[in-house]
Amino acid sequence: MHLLFQAKSDLPDQDTVIIIMVIVGIVFYFIPSLIALLRGKKNLLAIIALNFFLGWSLIGWVVALVWSLSSDYKPQPIVVKQTTPKVKEDGIDKLTKLKKLLDEGAITQKEFDQQKSLLLKNH
């Protein structure tokens, strides 16, 4: 009879077990949010919101978990190299420009003749 009326047993209180189970359940529920936080996801707030509001459904929890485990998209830089094609002037175009400069008075007849002779030697 003495054993039936013991005041304290070696088993933990029922309240303590319930509190531990609730804490473990909350941690398990927010595993996707914790993973996203540890991985430094760009969409951290969206993952937390999805986990908080739709995590109770298995689909919402799995989507939040997959999203938190996926890698962030890193855009690749696009390098555009613009080159203007060099138009090769032929001797006639150069002579025409020189004649126009001579007619406008920008160069003298002597300068015109010098440039003309250089052009004729190169072609």
Short mmCIF file of N, CA, C and O in Angstrom, two decimals:
data_model
loop_
_atom_site.label_atom_id
_atom_site.label_comp_id
_atom_site.label_asym_id
_atom_site.label_seq_id
_atom_site.Cartn_x
_atom_site.Cartn_y
_atom_site.Cartn_z
N MET A 1 0.80 -1.19 0.00
CA MET A 1 0.00 0.00 0.00
C MET A 1 0.84 1.25 0.00
O MET A 1 0.40 2.25 -0.49
N HIS A 2 1.94 1.11 0.57
CA HIS A 2 2.82 2.26 0.67
C HIS A 2 3.21 2.76 -0.72
O HIS A 2 3.35 3.96 -0.96
N LEU A 3 3.40 1.87 -1.71
CA LEU A 3 3.80 2.25 -3.05
C LEU A 3 2.69 2.96 -3.81
O LEU A 3 2.95 3.77 -4.68
N LEU A 4 1.46 2.69 -3.50
CA LEU A 4 0.35 3.33 -4.21
C LEU A 4 0.20 4.80 -3.86
O LEU A 4 -0.30 5.58 -4.66
N PHE A 5 0.63 5.20 -2.72
CA PHE A 5 0.40 6.57 -2.28
C PHE A 5 1.68 7.40 -2.27
O PHE A 5 1.81 8.34 -1.50
N GLN A 6 2.62 7.06 -3.13
CA GLN A 6 3.84 7.86 -3.18
C GLN A 6 3.51 9.23 -3.76
O GLN A 6 2.74 9.38 -4.70
N ALA A 7 4.12 10.25 -3.24
CA ALA A 7 3.84 11.62 -3.66
C ALA A 7 4.58 11.97 -4.96
O ALA A 7 4.07 12.69 -5.80
N LYS A 8 5.77 11.52 -5.15
CA LYS A 8 6.57 11.92 -6.30
C LYS A 8 7.06 10.68 -7.03
O LYS A 8 7.55 9.75 -6.41
N SER A 9 6.94 10.67 -8.34
CA SER A 9 7.45 9.54 -9.12
C SER A 9 8.64 10.01 -9.95
O SER A 9 8.91 11.20 -10.06
N ASP A 10 9.31 9.08 -10.59
CA ASP A 10 10.47 9.42 -11.42
C ASP A 10 10.06 9.90 -12.81
O ASP A 10 10.89 10.40 -13.55
N LEU A 11 8.82 9.77 -13.18
CA LEU A 11 8.35 10.21 -14.48
C LEU A 11 8.15 11.73 -14.47
O LEU A 11 7.74 12.30 -13.47
N PRO A 12 8.43 12.41 -15.63
CA PRO A 12 8.23 13.86 -15.68
C PRO A 12 6.74 14.21 -15.64
O PRO A 12 5.87 13.41 -15.96
N ASP A 13 6.46 15.42 -15.21
CA ASP A 13 5.07 15.89 -15.16
C ASP A 13 4.46 15.88 -16.55
O ASP A 13 5.14 16.07 -17.55
N GLN A 14 3.16 15.74 -16.60
CA GLN A 14 2.45 15.73 -17.87
C GLN A 14 2.53 17.10 -18.53
O GLN A 14 2.65 17.20 -19.75
N ASP A 15 2.53 18.17 -17.77
CA ASP A 15 2.63 19.52 -18.33
C ASP A 15 3.99 19.73 -19.00
O ASP A 15 4.06 20.35 -20.07
N THR A 16 5.03 19.22 -18.39
CA THR A 16 6.37 19.37 -18.96
C THR A 16 6.46 18.63 -20.29
O THR A 16 7.04 19.14 -21.26
N VAL A 17 5.90 17.46 -20.37
CA VAL A 17 5.92 16.69 -21.61
C VAL A 17 5.15 17.44 -22.70
O VAL A 17 5.60 17.52 -23.85
N ILE A 18 4.03 18.00 -22.35
CA ILE A 18 3.22 18.74 -23.33
C ILE A 18 3.98 19.97 -23.82
O ILE A 18 4.01 20.26 -25.03
N ILE A 19 4.63 20.70 -22.93
CA ILE A 19 5.40 21.89 -23.32
C ILE A 19 6.54 21.50 -24.25
O ILE A 19 6.78 22.15 -25.27
N ILE A 20 7.24 20.42 -23.94
CA ILE A 20 8.34 19.97 -24.80
C ILE A 20 7.82 19.55 -26.16
O ILE A 20 8.42 19.88 -27.20
N MET A 21 6.70 18.86 -26.20
CA MET A 21 6.11 18.44 -27.48
C MET A 21 5.68 19.64 -28.31
O MET A 21 5.85 19.65 -29.54
N VAL A 22 5.13 20.66 -27.67
CA VAL A 22 4.72 21.87 -28.40
C VAL A 22 5.94 22.58 -28.97
O VAL A 22 5.94 23.02 -30.13
N ILE A 23 7.01 22.70 -28.19
CA ILE A 23 8.23 23.36 -28.67
C ILE A 23 8.83 22.60 -29.85
O ILE A 23 9.20 23.19 -30.87
N VAL A 24 8.90 21.27 -29.74
CA VAL A 24 9.42 20.45 -30.83
C VAL A 24 8.53 20.59 -32.06
O VAL A 24 9.02 20.69 -33.19
N GLY A 25 7.23 20.63 -31.87
CA GLY A 25 6.31 20.79 -32.99
C GLY A 25 6.47 22.13 -33.69
O GLY A 25 6.45 22.21 -34.93
N ILE A 26 6.65 23.20 -32.90
CA ILE A 26 6.85 24.53 -33.51
C ILE A 26 8.16 24.58 -34.28
O ILE A 26 8.21 25.11 -35.39
N VAL A 27 9.21 24.02 -33.73
CA VAL A 27 10.50 23.99 -34.43
C VAL A 27 10.37 23.19 -35.73
O VAL A 27 10.84 23.63 -36.79
N PHE A 28 9.72 22.06 -35.67
CA PHE A 28 9.52 21.25 -36.87
C PHE A 28 8.67 21.99 -37.90
O PHE A 28 8.95 21.94 -39.10
N TYR A 29 7.64 22.70 -37.44
CA TYR A 29 6.74 23.43 -38.33
C TYR A 29 7.52 24.51 -39.09
O TYR A 29 7.26 24.77 -40.26
N PHE A 30 8.48 25.16 -38.42
CA PHE A 30 9.20 26.27 -39.04
C PHE A 30 10.57 25.86 -39.60
O PHE A 30 11.43 26.72 -39.83
N ILE A 31 10.78 24.58 -39.85
CA ILE A 31 12.05 24.14 -40.45
C ILE A 31 12.32 24.83 -41.79
O ILE A 31 13.43 25.30 -42.03
N PRO A 32 11.33 24.96 -42.69
CA PRO A 32 11.61 25.68 -43.95
C PRO A 32 12.06 27.13 -43.71
O PRO A 32 12.99 27.60 -44.38
N SER A 33 11.45 27.80 -42.76
CA SER A 33 11.85 29.18 -42.46
C SER A 33 13.25 29.23 -41.87
O SER A 33 14.04 30.12 -42.21
N LEU A 34 13.58 28.30 -41.02
CA LEU A 34 14.92 28.26 -40.43
C LEU A 34 15.99 27.97 -41.48
O LEU A 34 17.06 28.58 -41.48
N ILE A 35 15.68 27.07 -42.40
CA ILE A 35 16.63 26.76 -43.48
C ILE A 35 16.84 27.99 -44.36
O ILE A 35 17.97 28.33 -44.73
N ALA A 36 15.75 28.67 -44.70
CA ALA A 36 15.85 29.88 -45.53
C ALA A 36 16.66 30.96 -44.81
O ALA A 36 17.47 31.66 -45.43
N LEU A 37 16.47 31.08 -43.52
CA LEU A 37 17.22 32.06 -42.73
C LEU A 37 18.71 31.72 -42.71
O LEU A 37 19.56 32.59 -42.92
N LEU A 38 19.03 30.46 -42.51
CA LEU A 38 20.43 30.04 -42.45
C LEU A 38 21.12 30.14 -43.81
O LEU A 38 22.32 30.37 -43.88
N ARG A 39 20.37 29.95 -44.87
CA ARG A 39 20.95 30.01 -46.22
C ARG A 39 20.97 31.43 -46.78
O ARG A 39 21.53 31.67 -47.84
N GLY A 40 20.36 32.38 -46.07
CA GLY A 40 20.37 33.78 -46.52
C GLY A 40 19.61 33.99 -47.81
O GLY A 40 20.07 34.68 -48.71
N LYS A 41 18.42 33.40 -47.89
CA LYS A 41 17.62 33.49 -49.12
C LYS A 41 17.15 34.92 -49.37
O LYS A 41 16.87 35.67 -48.44
N LYS A 42 17.07 35.29 -50.65
CA LYS A 42 16.56 36.62 -51.01
C LYS A 42 15.08 36.75 -50.65
O LYS A 42 14.62 37.80 -50.27
N ASN A 43 14.33 35.67 -50.78
CA ASN A 43 12.88 35.69 -50.56
C ASN A 43 12.54 35.20 -49.15
O ASN A 43 11.54 34.51 -48.97
N LEU A 44 13.32 35.56 -48.18
CA LEU A 44 13.14 35.05 -46.82
C LEU A 44 11.75 35.38 -46.27
O LEU A 44 11.08 34.51 -45.74
N LEU A 45 11.31 36.61 -46.43
CA LEU A 45 10.00 37.00 -45.88
C LEU A 45 8.86 36.25 -46.57
O LEU A 45 7.89 35.86 -45.91
N ALA A 46 8.97 36.03 -47.85
CA ALA A 46 7.93 35.29 -48.57
C ALA A 46 7.89 33.83 -48.12
O ALA A 46 6.81 33.25 -47.95
N ILE A 47 9.05 33.24 -47.88
CA ILE A 47 9.10 31.85 -47.42
C ILE A 47 8.52 31.75 -46.02
O ILE A 47 7.75 30.83 -45.71
N ILE A 48 8.85 32.71 -45.16
CA ILE A 48 8.30 32.70 -43.80
C ILE A 48 6.78 32.87 -43.84
O ILE A 48 6.05 32.18 -43.12
N ALA A 49 6.29 33.77 -44.70
CA ALA A 49 4.84 33.97 -44.80
C ALA A 49 4.14 32.71 -45.31
O ALA A 49 3.09 32.32 -44.78
N LEU A 50 4.71 32.08 -46.32
CA LEU A 50 4.12 30.85 -46.84
C LEU A 50 4.14 29.77 -45.77
O LEU A 50 3.13 29.08 -45.56
N ASN A 51 5.24 29.65 -45.07
CA ASN A 51 5.37 28.65 -44.02
C ASN A 51 4.38 28.93 -42.89
O ASN A 51 3.73 28.01 -42.36
N PHE A 52 4.23 30.19 -42.51
CA PHE A 52 3.35 30.54 -41.41
C PHE A 52 1.87 30.33 -41.75
O PHE A 52 1.11 29.75 -40.98
N PHE A 53 1.47 30.83 -42.94
CA PHE A 53 0.05 30.80 -43.28
C PHE A 53 -0.42 29.48 -43.90
O PHE A 53 -1.57 29.08 -43.70
N LEU A 54 0.44 28.82 -44.68
CA LEU A 54 0.01 27.60 -45.37
C LEU A 54 0.79 26.37 -44.94
O LEU A 54 0.62 25.30 -45.51
N GLY A 55 1.66 26.51 -43.96
CA GLY A 55 2.44 25.38 -43.51
C GLY A 55 1.61 24.29 -42.86
O GLY A 55 2.03 23.13 -42.81
N TRP A 56 0.43 24.64 -42.36
CA TRP A 56 -0.44 23.64 -41.72
C TRP A 56 -0.87 22.58 -42.72
O TRP A 56 -1.11 21.44 -42.35
N SER A 57 -0.96 22.98 -44.01
CA SER A 57 -1.27 21.97 -45.02
C SER A 57 0.05 21.36 -45.46
O SER A 57 1.08 22.01 -45.52
N LEU A 58 0.04 20.12 -45.72
CA LEU A 58 1.28 19.44 -46.09
C LEU A 58 1.88 20.04 -47.35
O LEU A 58 3.10 20.19 -47.45
N ILE A 59 1.03 20.43 -48.29
CA ILE A 59 1.52 20.99 -49.55
C ILE A 59 2.23 22.32 -49.30
O ILE A 59 3.31 22.56 -49.84
N GLY A 60 1.64 23.20 -48.50
CA GLY A 60 2.27 24.48 -48.20
C GLY A 60 3.61 24.31 -47.51
O GLY A 60 4.58 25.03 -47.78
N TRP A 61 3.69 23.34 -46.60
CA TRP A 61 4.93 23.10 -45.88
C TRP A 61 6.01 22.56 -46.81
O TRP A 61 7.15 23.00 -46.77
N VAL A 62 5.63 21.63 -47.71
CA VAL A 62 6.59 21.06 -48.66
C VAL A 62 7.06 22.13 -49.65
O VAL A 62 8.25 22.21 -49.97
N VAL A 63 6.14 22.97 -50.12
CA VAL A 63 6.53 24.04 -51.05
C VAL A 63 7.51 25.00 -50.37
O VAL A 63 8.52 25.40 -50.96
N ALA A 64 7.23 25.37 -49.13
CA ALA A 64 8.14 26.25 -48.40
C ALA A 64 9.50 25.58 -48.19
O ALA A 64 10.55 26.23 -48.30
N LEU A 65 9.50 24.29 -47.93
CA LEU A 65 10.76 23.56 -47.74
C LEU A 65 11.56 23.51 -49.03
O LEU A 65 12.77 23.79 -49.04
N VAL A 66 10.91 23.18 -50.14
CA VAL A 66 11.61 23.11 -51.42
C VAL A 66 12.13 24.49 -51.82
O VAL A 66 13.25 24.64 -52.30
N TRP A 67 11.33 25.53 -51.59
CA TRP A 67 11.73 26.89 -51.92
C TRP A 67 12.94 27.31 -51.09
O TRP A 67 13.85 27.96 -51.59
N SER A 68 12.95 26.93 -49.84
CA SER A 68 14.08 27.31 -48.98
C SER A 68 15.34 26.54 -49.34
O SER A 68 16.45 27.02 -49.11
N LEU A 69 15.21 25.36 -49.92
CA LEU A 69 16.37 24.56 -50.31
C LEU A 69 16.87 24.88 -51.72
O LEU A 69 17.98 24.50 -52.07
N SER A 70 16.05 25.54 -52.52
CA SER A 70 16.46 25.84 -53.89
C SER A 70 17.49 26.97 -53.89
O SER A 70 17.58 27.76 -52.96
N SER A 71 18.25 27.03 -54.98
CA SER A 71 19.27 28.07 -55.07
C SER A 71 18.65 29.34 -55.65
O SER A 71 17.72 29.30 -56.44
N ASP A 72 19.21 30.47 -55.23
CA ASP A 72 18.74 31.75 -55.75
C ASP A 72 19.23 31.93 -57.17
O ASP A 72 20.34 31.53 -57.53
N TYR A 73 18.42 32.58 -57.97
CA TYR A 73 18.78 32.87 -59.35
C TYR A 73 19.78 34.01 -59.35
O TYR A 73 19.54 35.06 -58.78
N LYS A 74 20.90 33.79 -59.99
CA LYS A 74 21.91 34.83 -60.11
C LYS A 74 22.01 35.22 -61.58
O LYS A 74 22.47 34.44 -62.41
N PRO A 75 21.56 36.42 -61.90
CA PRO A 75 21.59 36.82 -63.31
C PRO A 75 23.02 36.95 -63.81
O PRO A 75 23.91 37.41 -63.11
N GLN A 76 23.21 36.51 -65.03
CA GLN A 76 24.52 36.60 -65.66
C GLN A 76 24.65 37.96 -66.34
O GLN A 76 23.73 38.40 -67.03
N PRO A 77 25.78 38.62 -66.16
CA PRO A 77 25.95 39.92 -66.84
C PRO A 77 26.09 39.72 -68.34
O PRO A 77 26.71 38.76 -68.80
N ILE A 78 25.49 40.63 -69.07
CA ILE A 78 25.57 40.59 -70.52
C ILE A 78 26.50 41.71 -70.96
O ILE A 78 26.27 42.87 -70.66
N VAL A 79 27.54 41.34 -71.64
CA VAL A 79 28.52 42.31 -72.11
C VAL A 79 28.28 42.54 -73.60
O VAL A 79 28.32 41.60 -74.40
N VAL A 80 28.03 43.77 -73.93
CA VAL A 80 27.80 44.12 -75.33
C VAL A 80 28.96 44.98 -75.78
O VAL A 80 29.23 46.03 -75.22
N LYS A 81 29.66 44.48 -76.76
CA LYS A 81 30.79 45.22 -77.30
C LYS A 81 30.38 45.78 -78.64
O LYS A 81 30.15 45.04 -79.59
N GLN A 82 30.26 47.10 -78.67
CA GLN A 82 29.85 47.73 -79.90
C GLN A 82 31.09 48.28 -80.60
O GLN A 82 31.87 49.02 -80.02
N THR A 83 31.22 47.89 -81.81
CA THR A 83 32.31 48.42 -82.62
C THR A 83 31.70 49.03 -83.86
O THR A 83 30.78 48.47 -84.47
N THR A 84 32.20 50.16 -84.19
CA THR A 84 31.73 50.78 -85.42
C THR A 84 32.66 50.33 -86.54
O THR A 84 33.89 50.38 -86.40
N PRO A 85 32.08 49.85 -87.58
CA PRO A 85 32.93 49.38 -88.67
C PRO A 85 33.69 50.55 -89.29
O PRO A 85 33.14 51.63 -89.51
N LYS A 86 34.96 50.34 -89.49
CA LYS A 86 35.79 51.38 -90.09
C LYS A 86 35.59 51.34 -91.60
O LYS A 86 35.78 50.31 -92.24
N VAL A 87 35.18 52.47 -92.09
CA VAL A 87 34.97 52.57 -93.52
C VAL A 87 36.29 52.98 -94.15
O VAL A 87 36.87 54.00 -93.80
N LYS A 88 36.73 52.13 -95.00
CA LYS A 88 38.00 52.42 -95.67
C LYS A 88 37.73 53.39 -96.82
O LYS A 88 36.95 53.10 -97.72
N GLU A 89 38.38 54.51 -96.68
CA GLU A 89 38.22 55.50 -97.74
C GLU A 89 39.19 55.19 -98.87
O GLU A 89 40.35 54.89 -98.64
N ASP A 90 38.67 55.29 -100.05
CA ASP A 90 39.58 55.11 -101.17
C ASP A 90 40.16 56.47 -101.57
O ASP A 90 39.80 57.50 -101.02
N GLY A 91 41.09 56.43 -102.48
CA GLY A 91 41.80 57.65 -102.86
C GLY A 91 40.90 58.73 -103.43
O GLY A 91 41.11 59.92 -103.21
N ILE A 92 39.85 58.31 -104.13
CA ILE A 92 38.95 59.29 -104.75
C ILE A 92 38.20 60.06 -103.68
O ILE A 92 38.04 61.29 -103.78
N ASP A 93 37.73 59.35 -102.63
CA ASP A 93 37.02 60.03 -101.55
C ASP A 93 37.93 61.03 -100.84
O ASP A 93 37.53 62.14 -100.51
N LYS A 94 39.18 60.63 -100.62
CA LYS A 94 40.11 61.53 -99.94
C LYS A 94 40.43 62.74 -100.81
O LYS A 94 40.51 63.87 -100.31
N LEU A 95 40.60 62.50 -102.08
CA LEU A 95 40.86 63.63 -102.99
C LEU A 95 39.67 64.58 -103.05
O LEU A 95 39.83 65.81 -103.11
N THR A 96 38.47 64.02 -103.02
CA THR A 96 37.26 64.85 -103.06
C THR A 96 37.19 65.73 -101.81
O THR A 96 36.86 66.92 -101.89
N LYS A 97 37.51 65.14 -100.65
CA LYS A 97 37.49 65.91 -99.41
C LYS A 97 38.58 66.99 -99.42
O LYS A 97 38.36 68.11 -98.96
N LEU A 98 39.75 66.65 -99.93
CA LEU A 98 40.82 67.64 -100.02
C LEU A 98 40.42 68.79 -100.94
O LEU A 98 40.69 69.96 -100.65
N LYS A 99 39.80 68.48 -102.07
CA LYS A 99 39.37 69.52 -103.02
C LYS A 99 38.33 70.43 -102.38
O LYS A 99 38.36 71.65 -102.56
N LYS A 100 37.44 69.82 -101.57
CA LYS A 100 36.42 70.61 -100.90
C LYS A 100 37.08 71.56 -99.88
O LYS A 100 36.70 72.73 -99.79
N LEU A 101 38.09 71.06 -99.15
CA LEU A 101 38.82 71.91 -98.20
C LEU A 101 39.55 73.03 -98.92
O LEU A 101 39.61 74.17 -98.44
N LEU A 102 40.10 72.74 -100.11
CA LEU A 102 40.78 73.76 -100.90
C LEU A 102 39.79 74.82 -101.36
O LEU A 102 40.07 76.02 -101.28
N ASP A 103 38.63 74.38 -101.84
CA ASP A 103 37.62 75.31 -102.32
C ASP A 103 37.09 76.19 -101.20
O ASP A 103 36.75 77.36 -101.43
N GLU A 104 37.00 75.65 -99.98
CA GLU A 104 36.51 76.41 -98.83
C GLU A 104 37.58 77.33 -98.26
O GLU A 104 37.29 78.17 -97.42
N GLY A 105 38.83 77.14 -98.68
CA GLY A 105 39.91 77.98 -98.18
C GLY A 105 40.51 77.47 -96.89
O GLY A 105 41.28 78.18 -96.24
N ALA A 106 40.21 76.25 -96.51
CA ALA A 106 40.74 75.69 -95.27
C ALA A 106 42.20 75.28 -95.45
O ALA A 106 42.96 75.28 -94.48
N ILE A 107 42.58 74.91 -96.68
CA ILE A 107 43.98 74.57 -96.96
C ILE A 107 44.44 75.35 -98.19
O ILE A 107 43.63 75.82 -98.99
N THR A 108 45.74 75.47 -98.32
CA THR A 108 46.29 76.20 -99.47
C THR A 108 46.49 75.24 -100.63
O THR A 108 46.41 74.02 -100.47
N GLN A 109 46.81 75.83 -101.79
CA GLN A 109 47.06 75.02 -102.98
C GLN A 109 48.29 74.14 -102.77
O GLN A 109 48.32 72.99 -103.20
N LYS A 110 49.30 74.67 -102.07
CA LYS A 110 50.52 73.91 -101.81
C LYS A 110 50.21 72.69 -100.92
O LYS A 110 50.70 71.58 -101.20
N GLU A 111 49.39 72.89 -99.89
CA GLU A 111 49.01 71.78 -99.00
C GLU A 111 48.19 70.73 -99.77
O GLU A 111 48.36 69.51 -99.58
N PHE A 112 47.32 71.23 -100.63
CA PHE A 112 46.52 70.32 -101.44
C PHE A 112 47.41 69.45 -102.33
O PHE A 112 47.22 68.25 -102.42
N ASP A 113 48.38 70.11 -102.98
CA ASP A 113 49.28 69.36 -103.88
C ASP A 113 50.11 68.34 -103.11
O ASP A 113 50.35 67.22 -103.61
N GLN A 114 50.56 68.68 -101.88
CA GLN A 114 51.35 67.75 -101.07
C GLN A 114 50.51 66.51 -100.70
O GLN A 114 50.97 65.36 -100.86
N GLN A 115 49.31 66.75 -100.23
CA GLN A 115 48.44 65.63 -99.82
C GLN A 115 48.04 64.79 -101.03
O GLN A 115 47.96 63.56 -100.95
N LYS A 116 47.83 65.47 -102.17
CA LYS A 116 47.46 64.76 -103.39
C LYS A 116 48.59 63.84 -103.83
O LYS A 116 48.36 62.68 -104.21
N SER A 117 49.82 64.34 -103.77
CA SER A 117 50.96 63.52 -104.18
C SER A 117 51.15 62.34 -103.23
O SER A 117 51.50 61.22 -103.65
N LEU A 118 50.91 62.53 -101.89
CA LEU A 118 50.99 61.42 -100.94
C LEU A 118 49.95 60.36 -101.23
O LEU A 118 50.23 59.15 -101.15
N LEU A 119 48.75 60.78 -101.54
CA LEU A 119 47.68 59.84 -101.85
C LEU A 119 47.98 59.04 -103.11
O LEU A 119 47.73 57.84 -103.18
N LEU A 120 48.50 59.71 -104.10
CA LEU A 120 48.79 59.03 -105.37
C LEU A 120 49.94 58.04 -105.21
O LEU A 120 49.98 57.02 -105.89
N LYS A 121 50.90 58.34 -104.32
CA LYS A 121 52.02 57.43 -104.09
C LYS A 121 51.56 56.16 -103.34
O LYS A 121 52.05 55.07 -103.59
N ASN A 122 50.61 56.33 -102.40
CA ASN A 122 50.14 55.19 -101.59
C ASN A 122 49.21 54.27 -102.37
O ASN A 122 49.05 53.11 -102.00
N HIS A 123 48.59 54.75 -103.44
CA HIS A 123 47.64 53.91 -104.18
C HIS A 123 48.17 53.56 -105.49
O HIS A 123 48.69 53.48 -106.30
#
